[in-house]
GROMACS .gro file of C-alpha atoms in nm:
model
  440
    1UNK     CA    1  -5.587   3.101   6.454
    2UNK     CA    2  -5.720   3.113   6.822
    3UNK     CA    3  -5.381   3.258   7.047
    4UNK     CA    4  -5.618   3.277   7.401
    5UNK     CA    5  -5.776   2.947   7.451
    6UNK     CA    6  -5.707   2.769   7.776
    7UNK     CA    7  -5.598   2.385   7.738
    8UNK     CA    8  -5.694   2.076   7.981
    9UNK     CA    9  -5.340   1.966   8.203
   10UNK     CA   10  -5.292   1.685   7.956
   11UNK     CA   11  -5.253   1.902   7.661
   12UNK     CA   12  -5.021   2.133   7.853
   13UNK     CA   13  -4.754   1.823   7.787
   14UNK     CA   14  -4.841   1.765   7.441
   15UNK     CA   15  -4.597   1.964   7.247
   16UNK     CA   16  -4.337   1.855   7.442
   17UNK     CA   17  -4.380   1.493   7.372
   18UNK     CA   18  -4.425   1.579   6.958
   19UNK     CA   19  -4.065   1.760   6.971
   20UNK     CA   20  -3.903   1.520   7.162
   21UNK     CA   21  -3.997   1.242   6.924
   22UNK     CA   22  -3.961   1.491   6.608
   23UNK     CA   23  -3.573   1.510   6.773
   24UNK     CA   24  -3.514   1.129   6.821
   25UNK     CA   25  -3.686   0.898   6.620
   26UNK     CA   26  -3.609   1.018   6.312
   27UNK     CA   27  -3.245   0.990   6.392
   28UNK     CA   28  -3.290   0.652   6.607
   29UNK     CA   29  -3.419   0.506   6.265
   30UNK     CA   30  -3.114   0.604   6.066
   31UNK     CA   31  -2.915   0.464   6.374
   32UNK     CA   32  -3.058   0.167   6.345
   33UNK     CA   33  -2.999   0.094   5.977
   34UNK     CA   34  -3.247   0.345   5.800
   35UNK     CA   35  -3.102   0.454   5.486
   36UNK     CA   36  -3.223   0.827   5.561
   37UNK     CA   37  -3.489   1.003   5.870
   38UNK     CA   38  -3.727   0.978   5.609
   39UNK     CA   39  -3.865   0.568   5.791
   40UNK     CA   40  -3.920   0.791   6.180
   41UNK     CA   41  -4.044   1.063   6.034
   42UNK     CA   42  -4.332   0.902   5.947
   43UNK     CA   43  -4.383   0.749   6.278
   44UNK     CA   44  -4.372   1.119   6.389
   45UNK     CA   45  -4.561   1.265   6.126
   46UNK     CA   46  -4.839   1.019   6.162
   47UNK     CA   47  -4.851   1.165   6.570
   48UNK     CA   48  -4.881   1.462   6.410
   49UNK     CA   49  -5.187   1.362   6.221
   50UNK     CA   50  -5.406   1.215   6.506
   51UNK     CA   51  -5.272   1.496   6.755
   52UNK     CA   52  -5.440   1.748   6.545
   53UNK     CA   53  -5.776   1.561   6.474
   54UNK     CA   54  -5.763   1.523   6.872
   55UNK     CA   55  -5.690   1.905   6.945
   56UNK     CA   56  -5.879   2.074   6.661
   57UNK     CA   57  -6.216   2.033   6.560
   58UNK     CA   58  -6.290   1.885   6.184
   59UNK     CA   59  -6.463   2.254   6.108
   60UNK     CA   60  -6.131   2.409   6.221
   61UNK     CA   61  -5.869   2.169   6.034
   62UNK     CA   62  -6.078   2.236   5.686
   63UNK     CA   63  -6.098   2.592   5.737
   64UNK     CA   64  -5.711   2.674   5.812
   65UNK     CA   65  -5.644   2.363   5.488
   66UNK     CA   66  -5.873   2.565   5.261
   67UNK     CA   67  -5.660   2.890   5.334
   68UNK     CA   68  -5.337   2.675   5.241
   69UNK     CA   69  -5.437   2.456   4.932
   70UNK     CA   70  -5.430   2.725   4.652
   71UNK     CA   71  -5.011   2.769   4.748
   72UNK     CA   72  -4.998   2.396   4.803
   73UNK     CA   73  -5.156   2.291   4.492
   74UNK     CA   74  -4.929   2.536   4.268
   75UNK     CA   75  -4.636   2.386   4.436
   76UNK     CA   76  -4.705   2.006   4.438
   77UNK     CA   77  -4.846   2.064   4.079
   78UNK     CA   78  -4.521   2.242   3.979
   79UNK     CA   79  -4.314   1.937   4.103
   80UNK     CA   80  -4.498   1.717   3.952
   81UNK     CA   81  -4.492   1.817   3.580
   82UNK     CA   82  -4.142   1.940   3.622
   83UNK     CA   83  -4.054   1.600   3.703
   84UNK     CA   84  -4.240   1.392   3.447
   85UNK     CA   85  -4.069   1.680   3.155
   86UNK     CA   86  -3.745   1.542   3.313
   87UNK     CA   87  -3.867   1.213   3.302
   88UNK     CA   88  -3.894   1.250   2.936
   89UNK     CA   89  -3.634   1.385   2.869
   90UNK     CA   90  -3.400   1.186   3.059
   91UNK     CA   91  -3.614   0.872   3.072
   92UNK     CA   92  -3.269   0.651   3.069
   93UNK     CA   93  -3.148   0.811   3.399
   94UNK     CA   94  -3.495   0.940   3.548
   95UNK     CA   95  -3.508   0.736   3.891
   96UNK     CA   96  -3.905   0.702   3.817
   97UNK     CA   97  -4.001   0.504   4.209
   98UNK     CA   98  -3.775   0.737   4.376
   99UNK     CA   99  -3.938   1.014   4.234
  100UNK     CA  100  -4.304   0.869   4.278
  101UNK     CA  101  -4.214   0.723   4.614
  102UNK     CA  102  -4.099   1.096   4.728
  103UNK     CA  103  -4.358   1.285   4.578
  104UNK     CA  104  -4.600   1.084   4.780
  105UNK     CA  105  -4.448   1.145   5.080
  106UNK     CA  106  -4.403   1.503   5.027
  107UNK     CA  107  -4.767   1.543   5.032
  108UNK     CA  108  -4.755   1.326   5.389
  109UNK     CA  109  -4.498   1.576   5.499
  110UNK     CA  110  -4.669   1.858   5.401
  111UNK     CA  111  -4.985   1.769   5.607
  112UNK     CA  112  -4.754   1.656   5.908
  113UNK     CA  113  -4.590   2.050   5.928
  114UNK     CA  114  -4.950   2.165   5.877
  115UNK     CA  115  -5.057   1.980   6.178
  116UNK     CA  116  -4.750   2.106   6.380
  117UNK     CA  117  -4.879   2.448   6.265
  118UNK     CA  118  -5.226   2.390   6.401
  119UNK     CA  119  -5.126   2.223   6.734
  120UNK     CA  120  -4.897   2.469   6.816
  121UNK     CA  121  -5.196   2.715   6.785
  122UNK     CA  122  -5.391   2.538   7.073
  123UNK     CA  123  -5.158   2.473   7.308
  124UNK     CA  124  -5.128   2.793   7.558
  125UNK     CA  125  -4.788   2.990   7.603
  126UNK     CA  126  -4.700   2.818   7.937
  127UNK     CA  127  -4.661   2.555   7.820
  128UNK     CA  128  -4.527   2.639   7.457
  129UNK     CA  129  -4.249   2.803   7.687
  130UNK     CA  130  -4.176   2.494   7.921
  131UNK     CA  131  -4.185   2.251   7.611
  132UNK     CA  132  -3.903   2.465   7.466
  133UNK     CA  133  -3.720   2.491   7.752
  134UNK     CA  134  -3.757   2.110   7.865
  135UNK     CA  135  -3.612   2.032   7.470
  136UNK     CA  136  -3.329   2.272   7.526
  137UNK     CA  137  -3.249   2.093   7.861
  138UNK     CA  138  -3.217   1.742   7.705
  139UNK     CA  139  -3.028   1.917   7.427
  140UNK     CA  140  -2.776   2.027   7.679
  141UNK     CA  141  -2.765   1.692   7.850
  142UNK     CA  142  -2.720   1.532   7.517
  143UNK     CA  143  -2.401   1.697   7.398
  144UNK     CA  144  -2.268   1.621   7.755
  145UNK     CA  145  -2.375   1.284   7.737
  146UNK     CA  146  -2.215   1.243   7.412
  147UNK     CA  147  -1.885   1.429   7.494
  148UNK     CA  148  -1.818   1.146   7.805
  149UNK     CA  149  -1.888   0.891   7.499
  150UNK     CA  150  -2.228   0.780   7.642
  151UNK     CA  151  -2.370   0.595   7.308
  152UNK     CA  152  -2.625   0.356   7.420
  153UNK     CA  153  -2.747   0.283   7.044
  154UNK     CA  154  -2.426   0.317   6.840
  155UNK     CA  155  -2.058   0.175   6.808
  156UNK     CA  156  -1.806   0.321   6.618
  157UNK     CA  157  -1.782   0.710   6.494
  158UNK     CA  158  -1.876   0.966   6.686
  159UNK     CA  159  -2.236   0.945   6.795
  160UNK     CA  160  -2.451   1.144   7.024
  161UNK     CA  161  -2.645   0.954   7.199
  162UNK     CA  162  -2.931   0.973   6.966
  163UNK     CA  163  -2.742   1.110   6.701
  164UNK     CA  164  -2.554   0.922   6.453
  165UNK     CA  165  -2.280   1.215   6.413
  166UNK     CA  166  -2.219   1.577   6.540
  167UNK     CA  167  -2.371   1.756   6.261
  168UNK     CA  168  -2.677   1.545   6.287
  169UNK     CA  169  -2.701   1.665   6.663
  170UNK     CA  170  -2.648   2.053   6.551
  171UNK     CA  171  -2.882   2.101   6.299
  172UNK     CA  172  -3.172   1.992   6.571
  173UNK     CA  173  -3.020   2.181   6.815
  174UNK     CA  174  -2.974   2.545   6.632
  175UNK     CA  175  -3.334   2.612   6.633
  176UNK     CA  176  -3.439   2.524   6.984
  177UNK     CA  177  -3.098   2.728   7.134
  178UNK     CA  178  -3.144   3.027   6.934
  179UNK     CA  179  -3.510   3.050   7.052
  180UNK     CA  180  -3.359   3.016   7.425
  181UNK     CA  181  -3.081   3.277   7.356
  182UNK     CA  182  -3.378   3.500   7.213
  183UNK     CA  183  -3.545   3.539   7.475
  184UNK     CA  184  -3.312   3.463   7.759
  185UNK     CA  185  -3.164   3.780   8.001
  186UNK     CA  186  -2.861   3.930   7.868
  187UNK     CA  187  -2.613   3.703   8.138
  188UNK     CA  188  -2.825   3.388   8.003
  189UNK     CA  189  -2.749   3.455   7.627
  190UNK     CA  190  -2.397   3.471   7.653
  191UNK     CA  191  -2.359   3.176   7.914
  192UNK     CA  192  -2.597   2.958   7.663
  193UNK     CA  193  -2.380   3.040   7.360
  194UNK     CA  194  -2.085   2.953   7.515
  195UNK     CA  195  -2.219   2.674   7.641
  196UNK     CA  196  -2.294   2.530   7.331
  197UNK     CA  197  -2.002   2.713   7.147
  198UNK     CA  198  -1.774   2.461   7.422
  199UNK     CA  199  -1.967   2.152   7.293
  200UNK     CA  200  -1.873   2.270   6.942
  201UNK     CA  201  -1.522   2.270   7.006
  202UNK     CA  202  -1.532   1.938   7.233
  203UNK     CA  203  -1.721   1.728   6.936
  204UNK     CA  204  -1.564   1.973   6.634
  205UNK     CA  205  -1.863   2.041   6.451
  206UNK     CA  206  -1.818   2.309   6.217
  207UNK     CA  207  -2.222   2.273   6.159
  208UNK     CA  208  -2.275   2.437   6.530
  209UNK     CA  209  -2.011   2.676   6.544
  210UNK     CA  210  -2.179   2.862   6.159
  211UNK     CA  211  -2.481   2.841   6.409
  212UNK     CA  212  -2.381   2.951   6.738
  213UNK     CA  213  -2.196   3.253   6.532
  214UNK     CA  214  -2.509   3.325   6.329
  215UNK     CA  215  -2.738   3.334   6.627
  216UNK     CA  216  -2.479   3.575   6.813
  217UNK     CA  217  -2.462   3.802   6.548
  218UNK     CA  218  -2.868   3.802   6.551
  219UNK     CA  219  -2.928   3.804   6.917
  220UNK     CA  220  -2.673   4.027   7.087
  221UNK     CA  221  -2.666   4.390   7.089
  222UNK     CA  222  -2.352   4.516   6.911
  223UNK     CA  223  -2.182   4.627   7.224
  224UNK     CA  224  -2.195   4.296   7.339
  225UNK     CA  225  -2.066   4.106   7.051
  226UNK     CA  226  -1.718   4.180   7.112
  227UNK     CA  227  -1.764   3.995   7.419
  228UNK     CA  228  -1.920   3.675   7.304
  229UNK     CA  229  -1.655   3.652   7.023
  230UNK     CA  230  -1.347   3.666   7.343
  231UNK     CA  231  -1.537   3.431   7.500
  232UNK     CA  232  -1.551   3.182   7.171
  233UNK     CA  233  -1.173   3.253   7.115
  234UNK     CA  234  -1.067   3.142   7.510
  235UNK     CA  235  -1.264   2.859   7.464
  236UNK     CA  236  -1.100   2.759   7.075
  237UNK     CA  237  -0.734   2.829   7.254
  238UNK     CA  238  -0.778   2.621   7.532
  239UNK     CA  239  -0.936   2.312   7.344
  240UNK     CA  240  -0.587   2.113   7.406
  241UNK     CA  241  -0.651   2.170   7.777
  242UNK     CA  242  -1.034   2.061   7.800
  243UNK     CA  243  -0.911   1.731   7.591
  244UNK     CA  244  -0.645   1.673   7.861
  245UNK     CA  245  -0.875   1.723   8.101
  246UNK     CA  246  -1.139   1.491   7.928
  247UNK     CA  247  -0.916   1.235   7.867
  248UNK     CA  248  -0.859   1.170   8.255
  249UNK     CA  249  -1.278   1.185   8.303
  250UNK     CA  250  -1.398   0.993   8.035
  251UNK     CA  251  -1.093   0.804   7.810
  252UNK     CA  252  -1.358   0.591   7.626
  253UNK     CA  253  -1.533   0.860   7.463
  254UNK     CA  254  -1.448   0.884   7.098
  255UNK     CA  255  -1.406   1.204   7.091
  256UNK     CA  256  -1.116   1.156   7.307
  257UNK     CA  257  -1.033   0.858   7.070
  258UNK     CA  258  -1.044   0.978   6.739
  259UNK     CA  259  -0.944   1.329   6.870
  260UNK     CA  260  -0.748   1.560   6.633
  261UNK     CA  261  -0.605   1.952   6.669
  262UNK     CA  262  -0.910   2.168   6.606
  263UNK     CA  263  -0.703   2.377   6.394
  264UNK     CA  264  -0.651   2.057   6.138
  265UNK     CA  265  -1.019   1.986   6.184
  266UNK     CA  266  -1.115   2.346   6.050
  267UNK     CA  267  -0.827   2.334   5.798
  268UNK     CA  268  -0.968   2.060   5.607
  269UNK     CA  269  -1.317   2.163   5.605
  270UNK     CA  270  -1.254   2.552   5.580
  271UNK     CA  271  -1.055   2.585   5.206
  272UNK     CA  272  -0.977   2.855   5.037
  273UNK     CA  273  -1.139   2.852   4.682
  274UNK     CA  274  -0.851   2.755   4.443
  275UNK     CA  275  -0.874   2.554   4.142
  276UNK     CA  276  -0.694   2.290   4.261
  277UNK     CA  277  -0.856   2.247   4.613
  278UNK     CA  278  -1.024   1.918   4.547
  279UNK     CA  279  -0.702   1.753   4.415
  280UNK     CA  280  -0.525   1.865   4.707
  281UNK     CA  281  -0.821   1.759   4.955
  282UNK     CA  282  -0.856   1.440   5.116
  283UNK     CA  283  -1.095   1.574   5.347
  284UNK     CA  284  -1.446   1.385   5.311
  285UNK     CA  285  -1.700   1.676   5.453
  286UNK     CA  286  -1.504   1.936   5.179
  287UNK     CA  287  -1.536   1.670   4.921
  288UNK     CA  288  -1.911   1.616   4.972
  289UNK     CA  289  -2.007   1.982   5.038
  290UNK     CA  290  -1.793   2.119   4.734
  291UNK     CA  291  -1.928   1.830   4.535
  292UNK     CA  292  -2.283   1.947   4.590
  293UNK     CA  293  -2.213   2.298   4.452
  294UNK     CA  294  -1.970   2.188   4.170
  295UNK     CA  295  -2.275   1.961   4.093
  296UNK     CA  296  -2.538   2.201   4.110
  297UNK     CA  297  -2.330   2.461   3.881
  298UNK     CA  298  -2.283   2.162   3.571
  299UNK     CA  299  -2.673   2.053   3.626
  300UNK     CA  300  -2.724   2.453   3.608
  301UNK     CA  301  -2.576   2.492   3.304
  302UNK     CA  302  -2.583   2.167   3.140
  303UNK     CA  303  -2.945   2.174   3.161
  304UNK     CA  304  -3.024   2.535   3.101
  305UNK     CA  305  -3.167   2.625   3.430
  306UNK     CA  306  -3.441   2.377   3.389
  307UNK     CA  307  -3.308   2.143   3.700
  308UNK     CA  308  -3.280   1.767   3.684
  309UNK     CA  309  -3.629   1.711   3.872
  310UNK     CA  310  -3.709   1.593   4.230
  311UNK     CA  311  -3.511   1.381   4.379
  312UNK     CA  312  -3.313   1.302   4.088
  313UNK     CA  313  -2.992   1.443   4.254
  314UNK     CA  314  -2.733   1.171   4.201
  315UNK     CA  315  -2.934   0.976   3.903
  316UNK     CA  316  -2.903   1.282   3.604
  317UNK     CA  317  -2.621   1.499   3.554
  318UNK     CA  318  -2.271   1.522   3.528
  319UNK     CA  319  -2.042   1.372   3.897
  320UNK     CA  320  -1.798   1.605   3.897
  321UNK     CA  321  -1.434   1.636   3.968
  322UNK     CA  322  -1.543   1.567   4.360
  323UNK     CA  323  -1.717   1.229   4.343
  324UNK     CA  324  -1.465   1.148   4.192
  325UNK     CA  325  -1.209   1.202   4.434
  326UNK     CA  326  -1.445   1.036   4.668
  327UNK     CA  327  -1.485   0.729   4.517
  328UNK     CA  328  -1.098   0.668   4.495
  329UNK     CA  329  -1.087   0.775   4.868
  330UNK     CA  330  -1.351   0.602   5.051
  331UNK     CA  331  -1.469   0.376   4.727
  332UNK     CA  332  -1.808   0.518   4.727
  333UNK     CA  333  -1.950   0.836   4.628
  334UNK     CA  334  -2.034   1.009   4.951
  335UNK     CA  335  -2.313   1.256   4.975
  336UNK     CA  336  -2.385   1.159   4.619
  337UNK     CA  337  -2.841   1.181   4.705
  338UNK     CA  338  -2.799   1.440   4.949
  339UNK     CA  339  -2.494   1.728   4.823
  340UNK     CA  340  -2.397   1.796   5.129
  341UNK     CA  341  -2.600   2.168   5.153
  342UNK     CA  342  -3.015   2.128   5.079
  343UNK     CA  343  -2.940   2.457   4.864
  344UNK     CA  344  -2.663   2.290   4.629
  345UNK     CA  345  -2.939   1.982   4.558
  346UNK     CA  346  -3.257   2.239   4.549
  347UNK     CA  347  -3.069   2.440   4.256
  348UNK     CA  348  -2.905   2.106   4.104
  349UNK     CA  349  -3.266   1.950   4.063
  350UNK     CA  350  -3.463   2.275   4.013
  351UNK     CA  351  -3.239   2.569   3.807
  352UNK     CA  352  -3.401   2.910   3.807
  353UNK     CA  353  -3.721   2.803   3.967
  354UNK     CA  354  -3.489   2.738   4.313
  355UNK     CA  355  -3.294   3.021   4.267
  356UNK     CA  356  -3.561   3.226   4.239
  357UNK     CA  357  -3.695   3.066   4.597
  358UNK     CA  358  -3.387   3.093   4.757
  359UNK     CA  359  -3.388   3.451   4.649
  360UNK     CA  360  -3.747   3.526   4.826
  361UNK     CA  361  -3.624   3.286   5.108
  362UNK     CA  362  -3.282   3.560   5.145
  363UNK     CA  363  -3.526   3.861   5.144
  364UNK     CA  364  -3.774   3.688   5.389
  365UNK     CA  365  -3.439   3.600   5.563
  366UNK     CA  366  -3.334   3.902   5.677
  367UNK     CA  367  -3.703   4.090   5.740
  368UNK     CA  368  -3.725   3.764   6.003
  369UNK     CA  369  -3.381   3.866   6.127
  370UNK     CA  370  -3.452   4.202   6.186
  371UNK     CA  371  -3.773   4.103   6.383
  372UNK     CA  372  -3.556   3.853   6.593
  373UNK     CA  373  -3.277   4.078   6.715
  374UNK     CA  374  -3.566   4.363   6.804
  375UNK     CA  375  -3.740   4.081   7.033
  376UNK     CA  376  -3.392   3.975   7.179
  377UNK     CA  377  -3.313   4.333   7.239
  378UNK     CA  378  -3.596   4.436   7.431
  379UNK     CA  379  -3.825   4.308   7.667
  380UNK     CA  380  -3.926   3.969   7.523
  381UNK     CA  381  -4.336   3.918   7.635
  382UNK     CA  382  -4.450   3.615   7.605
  383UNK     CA  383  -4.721   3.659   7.378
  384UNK     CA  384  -4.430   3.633   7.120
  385UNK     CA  385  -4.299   3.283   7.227
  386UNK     CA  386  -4.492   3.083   6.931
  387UNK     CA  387  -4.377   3.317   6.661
  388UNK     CA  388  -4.071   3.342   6.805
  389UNK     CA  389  -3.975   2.992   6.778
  390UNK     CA  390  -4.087   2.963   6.403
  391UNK     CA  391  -3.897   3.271   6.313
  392UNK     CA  392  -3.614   3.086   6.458
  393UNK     CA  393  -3.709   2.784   6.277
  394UNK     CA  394  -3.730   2.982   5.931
  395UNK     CA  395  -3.397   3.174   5.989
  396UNK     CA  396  -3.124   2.920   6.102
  397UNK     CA  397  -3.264   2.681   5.817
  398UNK     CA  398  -3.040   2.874   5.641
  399UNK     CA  399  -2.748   2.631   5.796
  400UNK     CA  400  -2.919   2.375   5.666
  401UNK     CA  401  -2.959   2.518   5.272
  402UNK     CA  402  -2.608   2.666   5.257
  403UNK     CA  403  -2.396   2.516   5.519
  404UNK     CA  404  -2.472   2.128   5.571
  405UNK     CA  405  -2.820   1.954   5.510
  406UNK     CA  406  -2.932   1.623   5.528
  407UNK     CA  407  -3.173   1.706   5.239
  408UNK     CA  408  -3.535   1.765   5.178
  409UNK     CA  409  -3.672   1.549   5.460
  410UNK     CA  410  -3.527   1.572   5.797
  411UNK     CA  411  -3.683   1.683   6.153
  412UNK     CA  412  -3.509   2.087   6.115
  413UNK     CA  413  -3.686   2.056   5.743
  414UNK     CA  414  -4.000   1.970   5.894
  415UNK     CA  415  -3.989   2.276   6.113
  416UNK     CA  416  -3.887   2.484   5.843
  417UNK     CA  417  -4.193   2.412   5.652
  418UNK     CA  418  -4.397   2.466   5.976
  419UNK     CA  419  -4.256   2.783   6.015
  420UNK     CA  420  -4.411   2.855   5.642
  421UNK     CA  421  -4.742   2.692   5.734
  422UNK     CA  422  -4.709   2.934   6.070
  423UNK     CA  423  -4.641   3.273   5.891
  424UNK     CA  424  -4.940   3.183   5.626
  425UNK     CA  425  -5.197   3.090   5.863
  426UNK     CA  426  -5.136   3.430   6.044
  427UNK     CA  427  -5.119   3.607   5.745
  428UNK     CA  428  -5.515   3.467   5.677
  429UNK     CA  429  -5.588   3.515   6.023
  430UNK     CA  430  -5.455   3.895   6.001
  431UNK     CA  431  -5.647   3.932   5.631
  432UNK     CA  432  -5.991   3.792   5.812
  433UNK     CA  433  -5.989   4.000   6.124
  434UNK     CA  434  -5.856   4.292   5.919
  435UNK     CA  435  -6.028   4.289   5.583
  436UNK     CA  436  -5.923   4.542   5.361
  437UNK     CA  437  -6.202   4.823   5.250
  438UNK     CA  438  -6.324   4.834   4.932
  439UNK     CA  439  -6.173   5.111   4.657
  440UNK     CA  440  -6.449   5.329   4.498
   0.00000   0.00000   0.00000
């Protein structure tokens, strides 16, 4: 992969564009009435697609693919006849279209991160760094938007402008702020966390506070952690006063509306584990999320570690205590597809094969950490910037697998799998320039 090669002024704006519509069509479609991201994600994956035959040349596309397919291959093959066993053995329940339908477009999403991977690769660091920082920017202006209740595309709830609900917004969010925090001055890194720490508290998204904490435990030297953590605690005590205050400015927004203590808000999501905790809950996000795990445990054992298959999440398996406590709630099974955490559905529909992958994605996890908090502790040069951001990208995915996910196909999925696509490319780049000599 070429890291020098100067690009034309046009090109200079191109990766900026592709995030910006990775960001907010997908969730503009589910605003709209899509039943999942999964309907603008392929409007952005297929900009992907002619992007990079426009940016690379045909030579260069089937050389970087050929370095790729073996992986690929093992992987979509392994999905595949793990899926038809299920569908044999549970040819009742097996959701057959949704699993053909999916497996389809996993292949489509696949080549779409690929693509990212590539693109990313020809456009200079300039403008790599003024795409991230013009995505950060409308991040910003999004959460403020959204606090003073701007929703242009949404009644009703709590939407974020192009967001459907605060842990929608978050999850894009995560990765584009902790690549600004990374490489920000030391001033800039705590101002940006509490920045986004305040819009946290304002919208009460659990989902960006796990993040906001994660990322200042990665990118802040030790001595300056205690800090951060006094500002996040001011900010948390005075939450009655900023709602006061927001309630003169802006008394339409609905987070002034449907506003509630942020100590009952975490209360009902953060439980103690207890054996009677779902009986006691009536709290839909601790339903959902502890439904996904309870879930993936019965699949787990129920089916010996073999998984349910993809996408069957929902169709096989045993409910659980926590649909059912849904159901009698709301009077439909909430997260039933999704789990609540990508992890909880991965393990449900996969056993030991996922648990071994989440154990190689832990390892990975923490080597990528390591790297991140030497960058952010030093002088950050911008030759970094592009593996930077997909270390970022690979590291707070791990909101998304243990925290809250909106399952395999989403726009923070799709730069997760970049990331991957990122990391391997260099690898073969590394292996080519680098080859390794012969033993005697």
């Amino acid at each position: 992969m070429n890291q020098t090669g100067y690009q034309a002024p046009p090109q200079n704006y191109m990766l900026t564009g592709l995030l910006f519509l990775t960001m907010v069509v997908p969730s503009l479609s589910f605003m709209f009435g899509a039943q999942s991201m999964v309907q603008g994600l392929v409007a952005v994956i297929m900009c992907y697609i002619i992007t990079v035959f426009n940016v690379c040349s045909l030579s260069n596309i089937s050389k970087n693919l050929l370095s790729t397919i073996k992986i690929v291959t093992i992987c979509l093959a392994f999905v595949f006849i793990h899926g038809l066993t299920n569908y044999v053995l549970h040819i009742e329940q097996f959701n057959l279209p949704r699993f053909s339908l999916s497996f389809l477009y996993l292949m489509f999403f696949i080549f779409g991160a690929f693509s990212l991977a590539l693109i990313a690769d020809k456009i200079s660091m300039k403008s790599c760094s003024s795409a991230m920082n013009v995505i950060f920017t409308t991040f910003i202006l999004v959460g403020i938007l959204g606090v003073l209740g701007f929703s242009p595309f949404q009644v009703g709830g709590k939407p974020m402008v192009f967001y459907a609900e605060p842990s929608h917004y978050a999850l894009d969010f995560l990765p584009f702020l902790f690549f600004i925090v990374i490489q920000a001055t030391l001033k800039k890194k705590i101002l940006y966390l509490l920045v986004a720490f305040e819009i946290a508290v304002i919208i009460h998204s659990l989902t960006l506070m796990v993040g906001v904490a994660l990322i200042s435990i990665v990118a802040l030297q030790l001595r300056m952690i205690p800090i951060a953590v006094g500002g996040f605690f001011i900010l948390y005590s005075s939450e009655p006063l900023i709602q006061n205050f927001l309630s003169l400015v802006s008394p339409s927004s609905p987070f002034v509306i449907y506003h509630k203590n942020i100590d009952s808000y975490l209360s009902g999501r953060v439980v103690l584990p207890a054996l009677d905790a779902v009986s006691k809950s009536s709290n839909g996000s601790f339903l959902v999320y502890f439904s996904g795990w309870e879930r993936a445990y019965l699949n787990f054992v129920n089916y010996l570690g073999f998984g349910s298959g993809f996408q069957q999440l929902g169709y096989i398996g045993n409910e659980g205590t926590a649909i059912e406590k849904l159901i009698s709630i709301y009077r439909r099974p909430l997260g039933l597809l999704d789990g609540g955490a990508v992890a909880a559905k991965f393990l449900s529909e996969f056993g030991l094969f996922a648990l071994m992958l989440l154990g190689a994605y832990t390892a990975t996890f923490f080597a990528k950490v390591k790297n991140l908090r030497m960058l952010s502790t030093s002088s950050f040069d911008i030759k970094e910037i592009k593996n930077t951001f997909f270390m970022c990208c690979f590291v707070i995915f791990s909101v998304n697998l243990f925290v809250r996910g909106l399952g395999y196909f989403s726009s923070s999925s799709f730069l997760f799998l970049a990331s991957l696509f990122w990391f391997l490319l260099r690898k073969t780049d590394v292996e080519t320039e680098h080859p390794q000599k012969p033993t005697v």
